[in-house]
C-alpha cells in the first residue's frame, strides 16, 4: 500500500487526469470501451483514496460535473448518482453534498421551466434556464455580456417570473455556460439548425442586421471578453465548419 501510494503521488497531474477520466466514462458519446461501468467507477474511487492532492481532483470533478449537467452531456443520471455515492463513502459528506445540491438545482429548474412555459408560450424562441445556487456550483465571474433584442424580452419575462416566485433572491445570467439551437438561412436553398454555445449564438444573431461585421463591432455589440470571442469566432470560421467567412 505504501509503495503504491508513493508511486501514484510522484506526478502532480495524477489528480487532474483521474478527474478527466471520470468525466470521460460518465459523459455521452464516450470513446472509452467500458465493459463494467460500476467496476470502473469503483477503481476510480479506489485511486482517489490514494492520491494526496484530493482538492485538485474535487475541483476538477465538480467543474466537469457542472459542464455535464448544464450541457446535458451525462450518459446516465443513475450512474452519476452512483458515482457520487461511492465518492461520499470515501471522502465524507462535506464535498459530495455540493454535488448532490447541483443535481437538486437541475431537477428544480426543470420543474420551474414547466411552470414558466405553461404561463408564457408566446415567444418566438424557446428558453431553458438552469438556476444554479451560489456556493454549490464552481465559482466563476459573471461577464457583463449584452443580450440582443431577440432574447431580451423572454429573459426579462423569466427574471420577473422567478423573482415573483422567490422574493428576495437575485438572478444573474451566466451567458458563458449555456448552449443554443439556432436556425440559420445560409441561402435560398440551404437552411440549417446549428447547436452552438450561447456566445456563438450571440455572434450569429448580429448577422440578422448586417452581412459583414468587424471583430471590434462584435466586441462592442456583445460585450463578450476578447479571448472568448476570438475562440468562438475562429471555431465558426474554421475551414471544416464554414459557418462564417473571415477576411483576411
Coordinates of N, CA and C in Angstrom, one line a residue:
X1 N 0.8 -1.2 0.0 CA 0.0 0.0 0.0 C 0.9 1.3 0.0
X2 N 1.9 1.3 0.9 CA 2.7 2.5 0.9 C 3.5 2.7 -0.4
X3 N 3.9 1.6 -1.0 CA 4.7 1.7 -2.2 C 3.8 2.3 -3.3
X4 N 2.5 1.8 -3.4 CA 1.6 2.3 -4.4 C 1.2 3.7 -4.2
X5 N 1.1 4.1 -2.9 CA 0.7 5.5 -2.6 C 1.9 6.4 -3.0
X6 N 3.1 6.0 -2.8 CA 4.3 6.7 -3.2 C 4.4 6.9 -4.7
X7 N 4.1 5.8 -5.4 CA 4.1 5.8 -6.9 C 3.1 6.7 -7.5
X8 N 1.8 6.6 -7.0 CA 0.7 7.4 -7.6 C 0.8 8.9 -7.4
X9 N 1.6 9.2 -6.3 CA 1.7 10.7 -6.0 C 3.0 11.3 -6.5
X10 N 3.7 10.5 -7.3 CA 5.0 11.0 -7.8 C 4.8 12.2 -8.7
X11 N 3.7 12.2 -9.6 CA 3.5 13.2 -10.5 C 2.3 14.1 -10.0
X12 N 2.4 15.4 -10.2 CA 1.4 16.3 -9.6 C 0.1 16.2 -10.4
X13 N 0.2 15.8 -11.7 CA -1.0 15.9 -12.5 C -1.9 14.6 -12.4
X14 N -1.6 13.7 -11.6 CA -2.4 12.4 -11.5 C -3.8 12.8 -11.1
X15 N -4.0 13.7 -10.1 CA -5.4 14.0 -9.7 C -6.2 14.6 -10.8
X16 N -5.6 15.5 -11.6 CA -6.3 16.1 -12.7 C -6.7 15.0 -13.8
X17 N -5.8 14.1 -14.1 CA -6.0 13.1 -15.1 C -7.1 12.1 -14.6
X18 N -7.1 11.8 -13.3 CA -8.2 10.9 -12.8 C -9.6 11.6 -12.9
X19 N -9.6 12.9 -12.6 CA -10.9 13.6 -12.7 C -11.4 13.6 -14.2
X20 N -10.4 13.8 -15.1 CA -10.7 13.8 -16.5 C -11.2 12.4 -17.0
X21 N -10.6 11.4 -16.5 CA -11.0 10.0 -16.8 C -12.4 9.8 -16.3
X22 N -12.7 10.2 -15.1 CA -14.1 10.0 -14.6 C -15.1 10.8 -15.5
X23 N -14.7 11.9 -16.0 CA -15.6 12.7 -16.9 C -15.8 11.9 -18.1
X24 N -14.7 11.3 -18.7 CA -14.8 10.6 -20.0 C -15.7 9.4 -19.9
X25 N -15.7 8.7 -18.8 CA -16.6 7.5 -18.7 C -18.0 7.8 -18.4
X26 N -18.3 9.0 -17.9 CA -19.7 9.4 -17.5 C -20.4 10.2 -18.5
X27 N -19.7 10.8 -19.5 CA -20.4 11.7 -20.4 C -20.9 10.9 -21.7
X28 N -21.8 11.5 -22.4 CA -22.4 10.9 -23.6 C -21.3 10.8 -24.6
X29 N -21.5 9.7 -25.4 CA -20.6 9.5 -26.6 C -19.1 9.2 -26.2
X30 N -18.9 8.7 -25.0 CA -17.5 8.4 -24.6 C -16.9 7.4 -25.6
X31 N -15.6 7.6 -25.9 CA -14.9 6.7 -26.8 C -14.1 5.6 -26.0
X32 N -14.2 5.6 -24.7 CA -13.6 4.6 -23.9 C -14.4 3.4 -23.8
X33 N -13.8 2.3 -24.2 CA -14.6 1.0 -24.1 C -14.6 0.5 -22.7
X34 N -15.8 0.4 -22.1 CA -16.0 0.0 -20.8 C -17.0 -1.2 -20.7
X35 N -16.6 -2.3 -20.2 CA -17.4 -3.4 -20.1 C -18.3 -3.4 -18.8
X36 N -17.8 -2.9 -17.7 CA -18.5 -2.8 -16.5 C -18.3 -1.4 -15.8
X37 N -19.2 -0.5 -16.0 CA -19.1 0.8 -15.6 C -19.0 0.9 -14.0
X38 N -19.8 0.1 -13.3 CA -19.8 0.2 -11.9 C -18.4 -0.2 -11.4
X39 N -17.8 -1.2 -11.9 CA -16.5 -1.7 -11.5 C -15.4 -0.6 -11.8
X40 N -15.6 0.0 -13.0 CA -14.6 1.1 -13.4 C -14.7 2.2 -12.4
X41 N -15.9 2.6 -12.0 CA -16.1 3.7 -11.0 C -15.5 3.3 -9.7
X42 N -15.6 2.1 -9.3 CA -15.0 1.6 -8.0 C -13.5 1.8 -8.1
X43 N -12.9 1.5 -9.3 CA -11.5 1.7 -9.4 C -11.1 3.1 -9.3
X44 N -11.9 4.0 -9.9 CA -11.6 5.5 -9.8 C -11.6 5.9 -8.4
X45 N -12.6 5.5 -7.6 CA -12.7 5.9 -6.2 C -11.6 5.3 -5.4
X46 N -11.2 4.1 -5.7 CA -10.0 3.5 -5.0 C -8.8 4.3 -5.2
X47 N -8.5 4.8 -6.5 CA -7.4 5.6 -6.8 C -7.5 7.0 -6.1
X48 N -8.7 7.5 -6.1 CA -9.0 8.8 -5.3 C -8.6 8.7 -3.9
X49 N -8.8 7.5 -3.3 CA -8.4 7.3 -1.9 C -6.9 7.3 -1.7
X50 N -6.1 7.0 -2.7 CA -4.7 7.0 -2.6 C -4.0 8.4 -2.9
X51 N -4.7 9.2 -3.7 CA -4.0 10.5 -4.1 C -4.0 11.5 -2.9
X52 N -2.9 12.3 -2.9 CA -2.8 13.2 -1.8 C -3.5 14.6 -2.2
X53 N -3.4 14.9 -3.5 CA -4.0 16.2 -3.9 C -5.5 16.0 -4.2
X54 N -6.2 15.7 -3.2 CA -7.6 15.4 -3.4 C -8.4 16.7 -3.7
X55 N -7.9 17.9 -3.3 CA -8.5 19.1 -3.6 C -8.5 19.4 -5.1
X56 N -7.5 19.0 -5.8 CA -7.4 19.2 -7.3 C -8.4 18.3 -8.0
X57 N -8.5 17.0 -7.5 CA -9.5 16.1 -8.1 C -10.9 16.6 -7.9
X58 N -11.2 17.1 -6.6 CA -12.5 17.5 -6.3 C -12.9 18.8 -7.1
X59 N -11.9 19.7 -7.2 CA -12.2 20.9 -8.0 C -12.5 20.6 -9.5
X60 N -11.7 19.7 -10.1 CA -11.9 19.4 -11.5 C -13.1 18.5 -11.7
X61 N -13.4 17.6 -10.8 CA -14.6 16.7 -10.9 C -15.8 17.6 -10.8
X62 N -15.9 18.5 -9.9 CA -17.0 19.4 -9.8 C -17.2 20.2 -11.1
X63 N -16.1 20.7 -11.7 CA -16.3 21.5 -12.9 C -16.8 20.7 -14.1
X64 N -16.2 19.4 -14.1 CA -16.7 18.5 -15.2 C -18.2 18.2 -15.0
X65 N -18.6 17.9 -13.8 CA -20.0 17.6 -13.5 C -20.9 18.8 -13.9
X66 N -20.4 20.0 -13.5 CA -21.2 21.2 -13.9 C -21.4 21.2 -15.4
X67 N -20.4 21.0 -16.1 CA -20.5 21.0 -17.6 C -21.4 19.9 -18.1
X68 N -21.3 18.7 -17.5 CA -22.2 17.6 -18.0 C -23.7 18.0 -17.7
X69 N -23.9 18.5 -16.5 CA -25.3 18.8 -16.2 C -25.9 20.0 -17.0
X70 N -25.1 21.1 -17.1 CA -25.6 22.3 -17.8 C -25.7 22.0 -19.3
X71 N -24.8 21.2 -19.9 CA -24.8 20.9 -21.3 C -25.6 19.7 -21.7
X72 N -26.2 19.0 -20.7 CA -27.0 17.8 -20.9 C -26.1 16.7 -21.5
X73 N -24.9 16.5 -21.0 CA -23.9 15.6 -21.5 C -23.8 14.3 -20.7
X74 N -24.6 14.1 -19.6 CA -24.5 12.9 -18.8 C -25.1 11.7 -19.6
X75 N -24.4 10.6 -19.6 CA -24.9 9.4 -20.2 C -26.1 8.9 -19.4
X76 N -25.9 8.9 -18.1 CA -27.0 8.3 -17.2 C -27.0 9.0 -15.9
X77 N -28.1 9.5 -15.5 CA -28.3 10.2 -14.2 C -28.0 9.1 -13.1
X78 N -28.5 7.9 -13.3 CA -28.3 6.9 -12.3 C -26.8 6.6 -12.1
X79 N -26.0 6.6 -13.1 CA -24.5 6.4 -13.0 C -23.9 7.6 -12.3
X80 N -24.4 8.8 -12.6 CA -23.8 10.0 -11.9 C -24.1 9.9 -10.4
X81 N -25.3 9.5 -10.0 CA -25.6 9.4 -8.6 C -24.9 8.3 -7.9
X82 N -24.7 7.2 -8.7 CA -23.9 6.1 -8.1 C -22.5 6.5 -7.8
X83 N -21.9 7.3 -8.8 CA -20.5 7.7 -8.6 C -20.4 8.6 -7.4
X84 N -21.4 9.5 -7.2 CA -21.3 10.4 -6.0 C -21.5 9.6 -4.7
X85 N -22.3 8.6 -4.8 CA -22.4 7.8 -3.6 C -21.1 7.1 -3.2
X86 N -20.4 6.6 -4.2 CA -19.1 5.9 -4.0 C -18.1 6.9 -3.4
X87 N -18.1 8.1 -4.0 CA -17.2 9.2 -3.5 C -17.5 9.6 -2.1
X88 N -18.8 9.6 -1.8 CA -19.2 10.0 -0.4 C -18.7 9.0 0.6
X89 N -18.7 7.7 0.2 CA -18.2 6.7 1.1 C -16.7 6.9 1.4
X90 N -16.0 7.4 0.4 CA -14.5 7.5 0.6 C -14.2 8.9 1.2
X91 N -14.9 10.0 0.8 CA -14.5 11.3 1.2 C -15.3 11.9 2.3
X92 N -16.5 11.4 2.5 CA -17.4 12.0 3.5 C -18.4 12.9 2.9
X93 N -19.2 13.5 3.7 CA -20.4 14.3 3.3 C -20.1 15.7 2.8
X94 N -19.1 16.3 3.3 CA -18.9 17.8 3.1 C -18.8 18.1 1.6
X95 N -17.9 17.5 0.9 CA -17.7 17.9 -0.5 C -18.9 17.3 -1.4
X96 N -19.2 16.1 -1.2 CA -20.2 15.4 -2.0 C -21.6 16.1 -1.9
X97 N -21.9 16.7 -0.7 CA -23.2 17.4 -0.6 C -23.4 18.5 -1.6
X98 N -22.2 19.1 -2.0 CA -22.3 20.1 -3.1 C -22.7 19.5 -4.4
X99 N -22.2 18.3 -4.7 CA -22.5 17.6 -5.9 C -24.0 17.2 -5.9
X100 N -24.5 16.8 -4.8 CA -25.9 16.4 -4.7 C -26.8 17.7 -4.8
X101 N -26.4 18.8 -4.3 CA -27.1 20.1 -4.4 C -27.2 20.5 -5.9
X102 N -26.1 20.2 -6.7 CA -26.2 20.6 -8.1 C -27.2 19.8 -8.8
X103 N -27.4 18.5 -8.5 CA -28.5 17.7 -9.1 C -29.8 18.2 -8.7
X104 N -30.0 18.6 -7.4 CA -31.3 19.2 -6.9 C -31.6 20.4 -7.7
X105 N -30.6 21.3 -8.0 CA -30.8 22.5 -8.7 C -31.4 22.2 -10.1
X106 N -30.8 21.2 -10.8 CA -31.2 20.9 -12.1 C -32.6 20.4 -12.1
X107 N -33.0 19.5 -11.1 CA -34.3 19.0 -11.1 C -35.3 20.1 -10.8
X108 N -35.0 21.0 -9.9 CA -35.9 22.1 -9.6 C -36.1 23.0 -10.8
X109 N -35.0 23.2 -11.5 CA -35.0 24.1 -12.7 C -36.0 23.5 -13.8
X110 N -35.9 22.2 -14.0 CA -36.8 21.5 -14.9 C -38.3 21.7 -14.6
X111 N -38.6 21.6 -13.3 CA -40.0 21.8 -12.8 C -40.4 23.3 -13.0
X112 N -39.4 24.2 -12.7 CA -39.6 25.6 -12.9 C -39.9 26.0 -14.3
X113 N -39.2 25.4 -15.3 CA -39.4 25.7 -16.7 C -40.8 25.2 -17.2
X114 N -41.2 24.1 -16.6 CA -42.6 23.6 -17.0 C -43.6 24.6 -16.6
X115 N -43.5 25.1 -15.4 CA -44.5 26.2 -14.9 C -44.4 27.4 -15.8
X116 N -43.1 27.8 -16.1 CA -42.9 29.0 -16.9 C -43.6 28.9 -18.3
X117 N -43.4 27.7 -18.9 CA -43.9 27.5 -20.3 C -45.4 27.5 -20.3
X118 N -46.0 27.0 -19.1 CA -47.5 26.9 -19.0 C -48.0 28.4 -19.0
X119 N -47.3 29.3 -18.4 CA -47.8 30.6 -18.2 C -47.4 31.5 -19.4
X120 N -46.3 31.3 -20.0 CA -45.8 32.1 -21.1 C -45.4 31.2 -22.3
X121 N -46.2 31.3 -23.3 CA -45.8 30.4 -24.5 C -45.9 31.2 -25.8
X122 N -45.8 32.5 -25.7 CA -46.0 33.4 -26.8 C -44.7 34.0 -27.4
X123 N -43.6 33.3 -27.1 CA -42.3 33.9 -27.6 C -41.8 33.1 -28.9
X124 N -41.0 33.9 -29.7 CA -40.5 33.3 -30.9 C -39.4 32.3 -30.7
X125 N -38.8 32.4 -29.5 CA -37.7 31.5 -29.2 C -38.1 30.7 -27.9
X126 N -37.4 29.6 -27.8 CA -37.7 28.7 -26.6 C -36.5 28.9 -25.6
X127 N -36.9 29.2 -24.4 CA -35.9 29.4 -23.3 C -35.8 28.2 -22.3
X128 N -34.6 27.8 -22.0 CA -34.5 26.8 -21.0 C -33.4 27.3 -20.0
X129 N -33.8 27.5 -18.7 CA -32.9 28.1 -17.8 C -32.6 27.0 -16.7
X130 N -31.3 26.9 -16.3 CA -30.9 26.1 -15.1 C -30.5 27.1 -14.0
X131 N -31.2 27.1 -13.0 CA -30.9 28.1 -11.9 C -30.0 27.4 -10.9
X132 N -28.8 27.9 -10.8 CA -27.7 27.3 -10.0 C -27.5 28.1 -8.7
X133 N -27.6 27.4 -7.6 CA -27.4 28.1 -6.3 C -26.0 28.4 -6.0
X134 N -25.7 29.7 -5.7 CA -24.4 30.1 -5.4 C -23.8 29.3 -4.2
X135 N -22.6 28.8 -4.3 CA -22.0 28.0 -3.3 C -21.9 26.5 -3.6
X136 N -23.0 26.1 -4.3 CA -23.0 24.6 -4.7 C -22.2 24.4 -5.9
X137 N -22.2 25.3 -6.8 CA -21.5 25.2 -8.1 C -20.2 25.8 -8.1
X138 N -19.3 25.4 -9.1 CA -18.0 26.0 -9.2 C -18.1 27.5 -9.4
X139 N -17.3 28.3 -8.7 CA -17.4 29.8 -8.8 C -16.8 30.3 -10.1
X140 N -17.4 31.3 -10.7 CA -16.9 31.9 -11.8 C -17.4 33.3 -11.9
X141 N -16.7 34.3 -12.5 CA -17.1 35.6 -12.5 C -18.3 35.8 -13.6
X142 N -19.2 36.7 -13.3 CA -20.3 36.9 -14.3 C -19.9 38.0 -15.3
X143 N -19.8 37.6 -16.5 CA -19.4 38.5 -17.6 C -20.5 39.5 -17.9
X144 N -20.2 40.8 -18.1 CA -21.3 41.7 -18.4 C -21.6 41.7 -19.9
X145 N -22.2 40.5 -20.3 CA -22.5 40.3 -21.8 C -23.8 41.0 -22.1
X146 N -23.9 41.6 -23.3 CA -25.1 42.3 -23.7 C -26.0 41.4 -24.4
X147 N -27.3 41.3 -23.9 CA -28.3 40.4 -24.5 C -28.8 41.1 -25.8
X148 N -28.9 40.4 -26.9 CA -29.5 41.0 -28.1 C -31.0 41.1 -27.9
X149 N -31.7 42.0 -28.7 CA -33.1 42.2 -28.6 C -33.9 40.9 -28.8
X150 N -33.3 40.0 -29.6 CA -34.0 38.7 -29.8 C -34.3 37.9 -28.6
X151 N -33.5 38.1 -27.5 CA -33.7 37.3 -26.3 C -34.0 38.2 -25.1
X152 N -33.9 39.5 -25.2 CA -34.1 40.4 -24.1 C -35.5 40.1 -23.5
X153 N -36.6 40.1 -24.3 CA -37.9 40.0 -23.8 C -38.2 38.8 -23.0
X154 N -37.8 37.6 -23.6 CA -38.0 36.3 -22.9 C -37.2 36.2 -21.6
X155 N -35.9 36.7 -21.6 CA -35.1 36.6 -20.4 C -35.6 37.5 -19.3
X156 N -36.1 38.7 -19.7 CA -36.7 39.6 -18.7 C -38.0 39.0 -18.1
X157 N -38.8 38.4 -19.0 CA -40.0 37.8 -18.5 C -39.7 36.7 -17.5
X158 N -38.7 35.9 -17.8 CA -38.3 34.8 -16.9 C -37.8 35.4 -15.6
X159 N -37.0 36.4 -15.6 CA -36.5 37.0 -14.4 C -37.7 37.5 -13.5
X160 N -38.6 38.2 -14.2 CA -39.8 38.6 -13.4 C -40.6 37.5 -12.8
X161 N -40.8 36.4 -13.6 CA -41.5 35.2 -13.1 C -40.7 34.6 -11.9
X162 N -39.4 34.5 -12.0 CA -38.6 33.9 -11.0 C -38.7 34.7 -9.7
X163 N -38.4 36.0 -9.8 CA -38.4 36.9 -8.6 C -39.8 37.0 -8.0
X164 N -40.8 36.9 -8.7 CA -42.2 36.9 -8.1 C -42.4 35.7 -7.3
X165 N -41.8 34.6 -7.8 CA -42.0 33.3 -7.0 C -41.0 33.3 -5.8
X166 N -39.8 33.8 -6.0 CA -38.8 33.7 -4.9 C -38.4 35.1 -4.6
X167 N -39.2 35.8 -3.8 CA -38.8 37.2 -3.5 C -37.6 37.3 -2.6
X168 N -36.8 38.3 -2.8 CA -35.5 38.5 -2.0 C -34.3 37.9 -2.6
X169 N -34.5 37.1 -3.7 CA -33.3 36.5 -4.4 C -32.8 37.3 -5.5
X170 N -31.6 37.0 -5.9 CA -31.0 37.7 -7.1 C -30.8 36.7 -8.2
X171 N -31.0 37.1 -9.4 CA -30.8 36.2 -10.6 C -29.9 36.9 -11.6
X172 N -28.7 36.2 -11.9 CA -27.8 36.7 -12.8 C -27.6 35.6 -13.9
X173 N -27.5 36.1 -15.2 CA -27.4 35.2 -16.3 C -25.9 34.9 -16.6
X174 N -25.5 33.6 -16.6 CA -24.2 33.2 -16.9 C -24.2 32.8 -18.4
X175 N -23.9 33.8 -19.3 CA -24.1 33.6 -20.7 C -22.9 32.7 -21.3
X176 N -21.9 32.5 -20.5 CA -20.8 31.7 -21.0 C -21.0 30.2 -20.7
X177 N -22.1 29.8 -20.0 CA -22.3 28.4 -19.6 C -23.3 27.7 -20.5
X178 N -24.0 28.4 -21.3 CA -25.1 27.8 -22.0 C -24.8 27.3 -23.4
X179 N -25.9 26.7 -24.0 CA -25.8 26.3 -25.4 C -27.1 26.7 -26.1
X180 N -27.2 26.7 -27.4 CA -28.3 27.1 -28.1 C -28.5 26.3 -29.4
X181 N -29.7 26.2 -29.9 CA -30.0 25.7 -31.2 C -30.5 26.9 -32.0
X182 N -29.8 27.2 -33.1 CA -30.0 28.4 -33.9 C -30.3 27.9 -35.3
X183 N -31.5 28.4 -35.9 CA -31.8 28.2 -37.3 C -31.1 29.2 -38.1
X184 N -30.3 28.8 -39.1 CA -29.6 29.7 -39.9 C -30.0 29.5 -41.4
X185 N -30.3 30.6 -42.1 CA -30.6 30.5 -43.5 C -29.4 31.0 -44.3
X186 N -28.6 30.1 -44.8 CA -27.3 30.4 -45.5 C -27.6 31.0 -46.9
X187 N -28.6 30.4 -47.6 CA -29.0 31.0 -48.8 C -30.5 30.5 -49.1
X188 N -31.0 30.8 -50.3 CA -32.4 30.4 -50.6 C -32.7 29.0 -50.4
X189 N -31.7 28.1 -50.7 CA -31.9 26.7 -50.7 C -31.3 26.0 -49.4
X190 N -30.5 26.7 -48.6 CA -29.8 26.0 -47.5 C -30.2 26.6 -46.2
X191 N -31.0 25.8 -45.4 CA -31.3 26.2 -44.1 C -30.9 25.1 -43.1
X192 N -30.2 25.5 -42.0 CA -29.7 24.5 -41.1 C -30.0 24.9 -39.6
X193 N -30.1 23.9 -38.8 CA -30.2 24.2 -37.3 C -28.9 23.8 -36.7
X194 N -28.2 24.8 -36.1 CA -26.9 24.6 -35.6 C -26.9 24.6 -34.1
X195 N -26.3 23.6 -33.4 CA -26.1 23.6 -32.0 C -24.8 24.2 -31.7
X196 N -24.8 25.2 -30.8 CA -23.6 26.0 -30.6 C -23.7 26.5 -29.1
X197 N -22.6 27.2 -28.7 CA -22.6 27.8 -27.4 C -23.4 29.1 -27.4
X198 N -23.7 29.6 -26.2 CA -24.5 30.8 -26.2 C -23.8 32.0 -26.8
X199 N -22.5 32.1 -26.5 CA -21.6 33.1 -27.1 C -21.7 33.1 -28.7
X200 N -21.6 31.9 -29.2 CA -21.7 31.7 -30.7 C -23.1 32.2 -31.2
X201 N -24.1 31.9 -30.4 CA -25.5 32.3 -30.8 C -25.5 33.9 -30.8
X202 N -25.0 34.5 -29.8 CA -25.0 36.0 -29.8 C -24.3 36.6 -31.0
X203 N -23.2 35.9 -31.4 CA -22.5 36.4 -32.6 C -23.3 36.2 -33.8
X204 N -23.9 35.1 -34.0 CA -24.7 34.8 -35.2 C -25.9 35.7 -35.3
X205 N -26.5 36.1 -34.2 CA -27.7 37.0 -34.2 C -27.4 38.4 -34.7
X206 N -26.1 38.7 -34.6 CA -25.7 40.0 -35.2 C -25.9 40.1 -36.7
X207 N -25.8 39.0 -37.3 CA -25.9 38.9 -38.8 C -27.4 39.0 -39.3
X208 N -28.3 39.1 -38.4 CA -29.7 39.4 -38.8 C -29.8 40.8 -39.3
X209 N -28.9 41.7 -38.9 CA -28.9 43.1 -39.2 C -27.9 43.5 -40.3
X210 N -26.8 42.8 -40.3 CA -25.7 43.2 -41.2 C -25.1 41.9 -41.8
X211 N -24.6 42.0 -43.1 CA -23.9 40.8 -43.7 C -22.5 40.7 -43.3
X212 N -21.8 41.9 -43.1 CA -20.4 41.9 -42.7 C -20.2 42.7 -41.4
X213 N -19.5 42.1 -40.5 CA -19.3 42.7 -39.2 C -17.8 42.6 -38.8
X214 N -17.2 43.7 -38.3 CA -15.8 43.6 -37.9 C -15.7 43.0 -36.5
X215 N -14.5 42.6 -36.2 CA -14.3 42.0 -34.9 C -14.5 43.0 -33.8
X216 N -14.1 44.2 -34.0 CA -14.4 45.3 -33.0 C -15.9 45.5 -32.8
X217 N -16.6 45.5 -33.9 CA -18.1 45.6 -33.7 C -18.7 44.5 -32.9
X218 N -18.2 43.3 -33.1 CA -18.6 42.1 -32.3 C -18.3 42.3 -30.9
X219 N -17.1 42.8 -30.6 CA -16.7 43.1 -29.2 C -17.7 44.1 -28.5
X220 N -17.9 45.2 -29.3 CA -18.8 46.3 -28.7 C -20.2 45.9 -28.6
X221 N -20.7 45.1 -29.6 CA -22.2 44.8 -29.6 C -22.5 43.7 -28.6
X222 N -21.6 42.8 -28.3 CA -21.9 41.6 -27.5 C -21.4 41.7 -26.1
X223 N -20.2 42.4 -25.9 CA -19.6 42.5 -24.6 C -18.9 41.2 -24.2
X224 N -18.8 40.3 -25.1 CA -18.0 39.0 -24.8 C -16.6 39.3 -24.6
X225 N -15.9 38.8 -23.6 CA -14.5 39.0 -23.4 C -13.7 38.7 -24.6
X226 N -12.6 39.4 -24.9 CA -11.9 39.3 -26.2 C -11.4 37.9 -26.5
X227 N -10.8 37.3 -25.5 CA -10.2 35.9 -25.7 C -11.3 34.9 -26.1
X228 N -12.4 35.0 -25.4 CA -13.5 34.1 -25.6 C -14.2 34.4 -26.9
X229 N -14.3 35.6 -27.3 CA -14.9 36.0 -28.6 C -14.0 35.5 -29.7
X230 N -12.7 35.6 -29.6 CA -11.8 35.1 -30.6 C -12.0 33.6 -30.8
X231 N -12.1 32.8 -29.7 CA -12.3 31.4 -29.8 C -13.6 31.0 -30.4
X232 N -14.6 31.7 -30.1 CA -16.0 31.5 -30.6 C -16.0 31.8 -32.1
X233 N -15.4 32.9 -32.5 CA -15.4 33.3 -33.9 C -14.6 32.3 -34.8
X234 N -13.4 32.1 -34.3 CA -12.4 31.2 -35.1 C -13.0 29.8 -35.3
X235 N -13.7 29.3 -34.3 CA -14.2 27.9 -34.4 C -15.3 27.9 -35.5
X236 N -16.1 29.0 -35.6 CA -17.1 29.0 -36.7 C -16.6 29.4 -38.0
X237 N -15.4 30.0 -38.1 CA -14.7 30.3 -39.4 C -13.7 29.2 -39.8
X238 N -13.6 28.1 -39.1 CA -12.7 27.1 -39.4 C -13.1 26.5 -40.8
X239 N -12.1 26.1 -41.6 CA -12.3 25.6 -42.9 C -13.2 24.4 -43.0
X240 N -13.2 23.6 -41.9 CA -14.1 22.4 -41.9 C -15.5 22.7 -41.4
X241 N -15.7 23.9 -40.8 CA -17.0 24.3 -40.3 C -17.7 25.2 -41.3
X242 N -17.1 26.3 -41.6 CA -17.5 27.3 -42.6 C -18.9 27.9 -42.3
X243 N -19.2 28.1 -41.0 CA -20.4 28.9 -40.7 C -20.2 30.3 -41.0
X244 N -19.0 30.8 -40.8 CA -18.7 32.2 -41.2 C -17.5 32.3 -42.1
X245 N -17.3 33.4 -42.8 CA -16.1 33.6 -43.6 C -15.4 34.8 -43.0
X246 N -14.1 34.7 -42.9 CA -13.4 35.8 -42.3 C -12.4 36.4 -43.3
X247 N -12.1 37.6 -43.2 CA -11.1 38.3 -44.1 C -10.2 39.2 -43.3
X248 N -8.9 39.2 -43.3 CA -8.2 38.3 -44.2 C -8.2 36.9 -43.5

